[in-house]
Coordinates of C-alpha atoms and ligand atoms in Angstrom, one line a residue:
X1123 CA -15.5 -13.0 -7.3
X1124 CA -16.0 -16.0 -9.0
X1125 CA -15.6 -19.7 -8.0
X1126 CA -11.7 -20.5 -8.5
X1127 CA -10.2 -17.0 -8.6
X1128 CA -7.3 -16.3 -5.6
X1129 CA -8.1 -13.0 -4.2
X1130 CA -5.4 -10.9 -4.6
X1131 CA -6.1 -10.3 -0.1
X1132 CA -7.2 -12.6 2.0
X1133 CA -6.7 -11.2 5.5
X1134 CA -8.6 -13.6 8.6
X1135 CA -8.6 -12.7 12.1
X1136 CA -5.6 -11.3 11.8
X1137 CA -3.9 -10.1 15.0
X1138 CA -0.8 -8.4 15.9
X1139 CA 0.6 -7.2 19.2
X1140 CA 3.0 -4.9 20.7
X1141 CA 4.3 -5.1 23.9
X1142 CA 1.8 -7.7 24.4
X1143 CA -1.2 -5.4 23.6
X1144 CA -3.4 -5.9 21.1
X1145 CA -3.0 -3.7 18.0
X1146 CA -5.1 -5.6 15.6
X1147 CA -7.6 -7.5 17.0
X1148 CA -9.0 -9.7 14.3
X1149 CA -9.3 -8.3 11.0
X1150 CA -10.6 -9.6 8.5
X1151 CA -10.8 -8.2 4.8
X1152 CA -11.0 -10.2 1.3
X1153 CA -9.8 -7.8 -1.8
X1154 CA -10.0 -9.2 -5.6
X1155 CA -7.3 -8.6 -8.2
X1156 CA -7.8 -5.6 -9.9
X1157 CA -9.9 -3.7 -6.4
X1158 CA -9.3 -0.4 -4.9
X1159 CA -9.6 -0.7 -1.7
X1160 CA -9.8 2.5 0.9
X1161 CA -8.7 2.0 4.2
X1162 CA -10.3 4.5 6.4
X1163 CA -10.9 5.2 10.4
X1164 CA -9.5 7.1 13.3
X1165 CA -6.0 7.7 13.8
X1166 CA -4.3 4.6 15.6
X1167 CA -7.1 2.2 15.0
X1168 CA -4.6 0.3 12.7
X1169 CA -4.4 1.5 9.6
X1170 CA -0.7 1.6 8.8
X1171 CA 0.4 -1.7 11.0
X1172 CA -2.0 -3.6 8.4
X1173 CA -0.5 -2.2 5.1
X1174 CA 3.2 -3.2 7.2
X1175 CA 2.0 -7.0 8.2
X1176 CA 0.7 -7.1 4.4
X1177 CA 4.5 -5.7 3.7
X1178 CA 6.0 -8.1 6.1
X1179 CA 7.4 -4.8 8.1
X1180 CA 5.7 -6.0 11.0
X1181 CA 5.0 -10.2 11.1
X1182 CA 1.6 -11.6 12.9
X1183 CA 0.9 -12.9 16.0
X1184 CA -2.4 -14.3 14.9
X1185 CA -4.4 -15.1 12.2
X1186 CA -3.4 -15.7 8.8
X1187 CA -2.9 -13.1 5.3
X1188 CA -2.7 -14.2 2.3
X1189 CA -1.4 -11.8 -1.0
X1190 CA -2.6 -13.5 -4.3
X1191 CA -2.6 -17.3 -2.6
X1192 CA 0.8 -17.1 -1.1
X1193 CA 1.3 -16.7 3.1
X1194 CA 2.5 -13.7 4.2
X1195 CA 5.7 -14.2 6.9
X1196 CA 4.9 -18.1 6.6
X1197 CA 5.4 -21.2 4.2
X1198 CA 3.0 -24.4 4.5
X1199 CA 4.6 -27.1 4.9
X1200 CA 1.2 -30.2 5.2
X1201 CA -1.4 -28.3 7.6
X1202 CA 2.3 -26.6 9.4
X1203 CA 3.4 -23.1 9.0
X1204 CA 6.6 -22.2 9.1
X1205 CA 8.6 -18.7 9.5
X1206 CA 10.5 -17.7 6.1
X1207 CA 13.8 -17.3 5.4
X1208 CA 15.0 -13.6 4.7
X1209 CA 15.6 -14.5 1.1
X1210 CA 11.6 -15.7 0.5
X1211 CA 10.5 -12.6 2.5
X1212 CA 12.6 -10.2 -0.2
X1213 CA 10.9 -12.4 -2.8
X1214 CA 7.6 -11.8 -1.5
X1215 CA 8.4 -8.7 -0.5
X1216 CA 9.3 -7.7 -3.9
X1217 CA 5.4 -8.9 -5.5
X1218 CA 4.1 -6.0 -3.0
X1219 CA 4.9 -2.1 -3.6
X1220 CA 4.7 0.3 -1.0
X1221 CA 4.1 4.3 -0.8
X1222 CA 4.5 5.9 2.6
X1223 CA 3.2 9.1 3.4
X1224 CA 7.2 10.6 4.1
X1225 CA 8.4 9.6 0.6
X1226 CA 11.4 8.1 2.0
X1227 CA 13.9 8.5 -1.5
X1228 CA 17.3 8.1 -1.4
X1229 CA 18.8 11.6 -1.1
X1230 CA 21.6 10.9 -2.2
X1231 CA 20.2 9.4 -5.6
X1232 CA 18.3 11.0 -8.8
X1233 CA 14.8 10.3 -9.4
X1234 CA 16.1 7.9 -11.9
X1235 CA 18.6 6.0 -9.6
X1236 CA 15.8 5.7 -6.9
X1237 CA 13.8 4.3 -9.3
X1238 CA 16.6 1.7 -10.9
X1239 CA 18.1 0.8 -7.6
X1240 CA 15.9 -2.0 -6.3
X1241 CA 15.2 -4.0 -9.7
X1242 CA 19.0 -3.9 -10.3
X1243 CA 19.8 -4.7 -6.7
X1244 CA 16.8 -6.7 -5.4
X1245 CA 16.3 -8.7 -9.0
X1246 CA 19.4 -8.2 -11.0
X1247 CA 17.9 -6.4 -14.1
X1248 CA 20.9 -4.9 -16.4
X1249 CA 21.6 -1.8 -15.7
X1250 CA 20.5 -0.6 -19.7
X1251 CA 17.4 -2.4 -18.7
X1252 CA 16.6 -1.1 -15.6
X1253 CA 17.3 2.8 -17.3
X1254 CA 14.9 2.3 -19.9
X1255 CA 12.1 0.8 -17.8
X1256 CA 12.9 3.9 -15.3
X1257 CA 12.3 5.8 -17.6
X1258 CA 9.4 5.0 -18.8
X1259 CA 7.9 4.7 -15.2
X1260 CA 8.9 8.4 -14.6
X1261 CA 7.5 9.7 -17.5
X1262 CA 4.1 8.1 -16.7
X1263 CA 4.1 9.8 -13.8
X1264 CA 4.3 12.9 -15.1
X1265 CA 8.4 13.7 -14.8
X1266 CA 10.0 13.0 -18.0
X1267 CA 11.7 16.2 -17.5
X1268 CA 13.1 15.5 -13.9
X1269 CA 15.0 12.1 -14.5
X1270 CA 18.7 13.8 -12.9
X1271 CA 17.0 16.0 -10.3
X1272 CA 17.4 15.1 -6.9
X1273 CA 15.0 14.4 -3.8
X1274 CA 15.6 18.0 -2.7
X1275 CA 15.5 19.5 -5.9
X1276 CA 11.4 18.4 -5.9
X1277 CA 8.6 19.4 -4.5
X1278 CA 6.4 16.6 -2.4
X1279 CA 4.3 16.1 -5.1
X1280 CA 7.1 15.3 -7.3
X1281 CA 8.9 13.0 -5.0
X1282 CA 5.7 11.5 -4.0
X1283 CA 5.2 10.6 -7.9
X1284 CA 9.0 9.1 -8.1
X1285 CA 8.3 6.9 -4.5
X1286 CA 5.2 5.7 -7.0
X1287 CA 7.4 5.3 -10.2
X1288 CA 10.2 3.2 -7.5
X1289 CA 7.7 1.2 -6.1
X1290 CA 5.6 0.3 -10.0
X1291 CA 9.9 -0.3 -10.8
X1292 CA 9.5 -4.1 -9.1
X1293 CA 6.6 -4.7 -11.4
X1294 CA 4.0 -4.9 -8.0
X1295 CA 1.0 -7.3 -8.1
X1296 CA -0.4 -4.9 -5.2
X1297 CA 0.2 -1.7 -4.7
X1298 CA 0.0 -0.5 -0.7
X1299 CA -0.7 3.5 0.1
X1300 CA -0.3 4.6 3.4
X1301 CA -1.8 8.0 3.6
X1302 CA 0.3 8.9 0.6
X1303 CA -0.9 13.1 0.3
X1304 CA -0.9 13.3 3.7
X1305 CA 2.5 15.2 4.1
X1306 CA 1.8 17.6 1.0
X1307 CA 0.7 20.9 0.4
X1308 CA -3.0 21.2 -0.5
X1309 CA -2.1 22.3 -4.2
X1310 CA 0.6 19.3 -4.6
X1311 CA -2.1 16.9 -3.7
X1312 CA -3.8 16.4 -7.0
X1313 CA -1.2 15.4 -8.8
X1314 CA 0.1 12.6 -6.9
X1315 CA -4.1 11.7 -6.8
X1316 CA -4.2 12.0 -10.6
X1317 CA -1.1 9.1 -11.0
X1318 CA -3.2 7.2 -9.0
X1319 CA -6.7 6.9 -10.8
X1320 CA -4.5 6.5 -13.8
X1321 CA -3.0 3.0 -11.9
X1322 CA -6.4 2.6 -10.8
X1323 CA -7.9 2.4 -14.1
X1324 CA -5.3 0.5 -15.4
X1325 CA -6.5 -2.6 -13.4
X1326 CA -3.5 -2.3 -10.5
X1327 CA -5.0 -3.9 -7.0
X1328 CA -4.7 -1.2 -4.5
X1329 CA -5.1 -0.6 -0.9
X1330 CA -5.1 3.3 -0.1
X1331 CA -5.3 4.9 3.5
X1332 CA -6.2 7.8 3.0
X1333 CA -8.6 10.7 4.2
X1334 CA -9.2 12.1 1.0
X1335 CA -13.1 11.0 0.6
X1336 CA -13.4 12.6 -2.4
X1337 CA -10.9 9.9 -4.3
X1338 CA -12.7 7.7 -2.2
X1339 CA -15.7 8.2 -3.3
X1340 CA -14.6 8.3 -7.2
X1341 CA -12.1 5.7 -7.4
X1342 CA -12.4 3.1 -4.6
X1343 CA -14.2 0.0 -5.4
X1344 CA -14.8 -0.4 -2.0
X1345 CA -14.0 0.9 1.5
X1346 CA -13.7 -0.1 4.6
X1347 CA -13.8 1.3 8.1
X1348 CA -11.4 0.5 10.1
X1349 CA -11.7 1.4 14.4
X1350 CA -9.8 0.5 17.2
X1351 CA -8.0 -3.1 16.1
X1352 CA -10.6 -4.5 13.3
X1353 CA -12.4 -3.1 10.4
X1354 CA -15.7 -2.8 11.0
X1355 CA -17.8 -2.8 8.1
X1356 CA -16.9 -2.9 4.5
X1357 CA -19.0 -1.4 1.4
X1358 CA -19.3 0.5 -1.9
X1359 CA -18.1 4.1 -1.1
X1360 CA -22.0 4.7 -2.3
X1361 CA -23.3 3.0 0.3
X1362 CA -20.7 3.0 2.8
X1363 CA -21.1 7.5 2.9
X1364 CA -24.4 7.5 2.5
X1365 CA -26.0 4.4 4.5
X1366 CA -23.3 3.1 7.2
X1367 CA -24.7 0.4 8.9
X1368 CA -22.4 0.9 12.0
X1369 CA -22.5 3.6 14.4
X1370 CA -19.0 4.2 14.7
X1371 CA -19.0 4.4 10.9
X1372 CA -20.9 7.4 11.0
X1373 CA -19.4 9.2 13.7
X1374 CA -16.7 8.9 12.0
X1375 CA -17.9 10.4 8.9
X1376 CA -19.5 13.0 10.5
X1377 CA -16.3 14.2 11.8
X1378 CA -14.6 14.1 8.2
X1379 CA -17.2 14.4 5.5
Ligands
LIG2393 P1 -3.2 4.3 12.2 O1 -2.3 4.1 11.0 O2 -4.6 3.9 12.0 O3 -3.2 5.7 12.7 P2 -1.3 2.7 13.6 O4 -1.3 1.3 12.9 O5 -0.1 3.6 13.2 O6 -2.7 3.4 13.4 O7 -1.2 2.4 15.1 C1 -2.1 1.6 15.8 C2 -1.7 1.6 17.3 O8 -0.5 0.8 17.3 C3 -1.4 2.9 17.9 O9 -1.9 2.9 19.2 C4 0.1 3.0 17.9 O10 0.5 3.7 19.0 C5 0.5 1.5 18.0 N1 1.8 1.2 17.4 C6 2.1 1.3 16.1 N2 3.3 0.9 15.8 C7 3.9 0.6 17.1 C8 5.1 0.1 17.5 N3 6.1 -0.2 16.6 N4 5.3 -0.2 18.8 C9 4.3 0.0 19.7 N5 3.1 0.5 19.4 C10 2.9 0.8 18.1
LIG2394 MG1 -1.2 5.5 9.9

């Protein structure tokens, strides 16, 4: 990174608890604009109540996070933080896209009014607008031909791909994957893979939890290990695979790889 540029991350020591335990104990992780960034490490060692602090579905107890130079769940007022109001937190909320591994669509909506509902709702784009940028966002991932369909009308990998074109709808600085082929069907996992390289190449900052090493491997810039609260060390999926410097690290990979 050079001198000057905001990191699109900037995560320090951050802590969150529930019921006064400890779920993240510290973590710390600095991602530039335009990185892929795989999340990996056991289940429960934090994974998904990162991507939700970053997402403001969970705030901090500790610590501070940063997305592209603004605070997350806090405005600085002199050296003072201060909790946000609702309506900054939509604001913020809206500079950050989010892809859960459930796909969570509106059933009650098309593919096309999933994808419309939030810039017409959240920022007020016409209607016509919003339709034609919809569009366009379904048919790069692959559903020009699906716009009417409904949630249950689609297979996971289909749905998965609109939850991607809704979240790409609010024009994202960051994209957020929480284990996002976790819930399909071997076959259907390519696909929703394949939109994301393409995002990927097009220069979108991502954070992906995932288990798939392969895409790790091929698309991550770099990856880090996360285990019970923190992440432990970060590196080149090269090095990280081949050479982890932590123990844990490759325990860990010799249960997945
Ligand atoms: P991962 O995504 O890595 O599997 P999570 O972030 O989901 O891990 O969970 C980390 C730990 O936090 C787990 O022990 C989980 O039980 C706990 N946890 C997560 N969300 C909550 C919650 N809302 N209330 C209480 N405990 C939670
Ligand atoms: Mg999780």
């Amino acid at each position: 990174m050079t001198a000057g540029t905001i990191p699109a991350v900037e995560a320090r020591q951050v802590i969150k608890l529930f019921n006064g335990i400890e779920i993240l104990k510290g973590v710390d992780l600095t991602i530039a604009s335009g990185e892929v960034v795989c999340l990996i490490g056991p289940s429960g060692s934090g994974k998904s109540t990162f991507l939700r602090c970053l997402n403001h579905l969970e705030k901090i107890d500790g610590g501070s996070l940063q997305v592209f130079g603004e605070w997350i769940g806090y405005r600085q007022v002199g050296d003072r933080l201060h909790s946000l109001k609702e309506s900054e937190i939509v604001r913020q909320r809206a500079r950050i896209g989010m892809v859960f591994q459930r796909f969570n669509l509106f059933g009650h909506m098309t593919a096309l009014e999933n994808v419309i509902e939030a810039p017409m709702q959240v920022k007020k784009v016409p209607r016509p607008q919003a339709i034609a940028e919809a569009q366009q966002l379904l048919d790069r991932v692959g559903l020009s031909h699906r716009y009417h369909a409904y949630p249950s009308e689609l297979s996971g990998g289909q749905q998965q791909r609109v939850a991607i074109a809704r979240a790409l709808a609010m024009k994202p600085q960051i994209m957020l994957f929480d284990e996002p082929t976790s819930a399909l069907d071997p076959e259907l996992v390519g696909e929703v893979l394949d939109v994301m390289r393409s995002l990927a190449e097009e220069g979108m900052t991502m954070v992906v939890v995932t288990h798939e090493m392969a895409f790790a491997r091929e698309v991550c810039s770099k990856v880090a290990f996360m285990d019970n609260g923190a992440i432990i060390e970060t590196d080149t999926p090269q090095r990280l695979f081949s050479a982890p410097a932590h123990a844990r690290t490759r325990d860990f990979l010799t249960r997945v790889l």
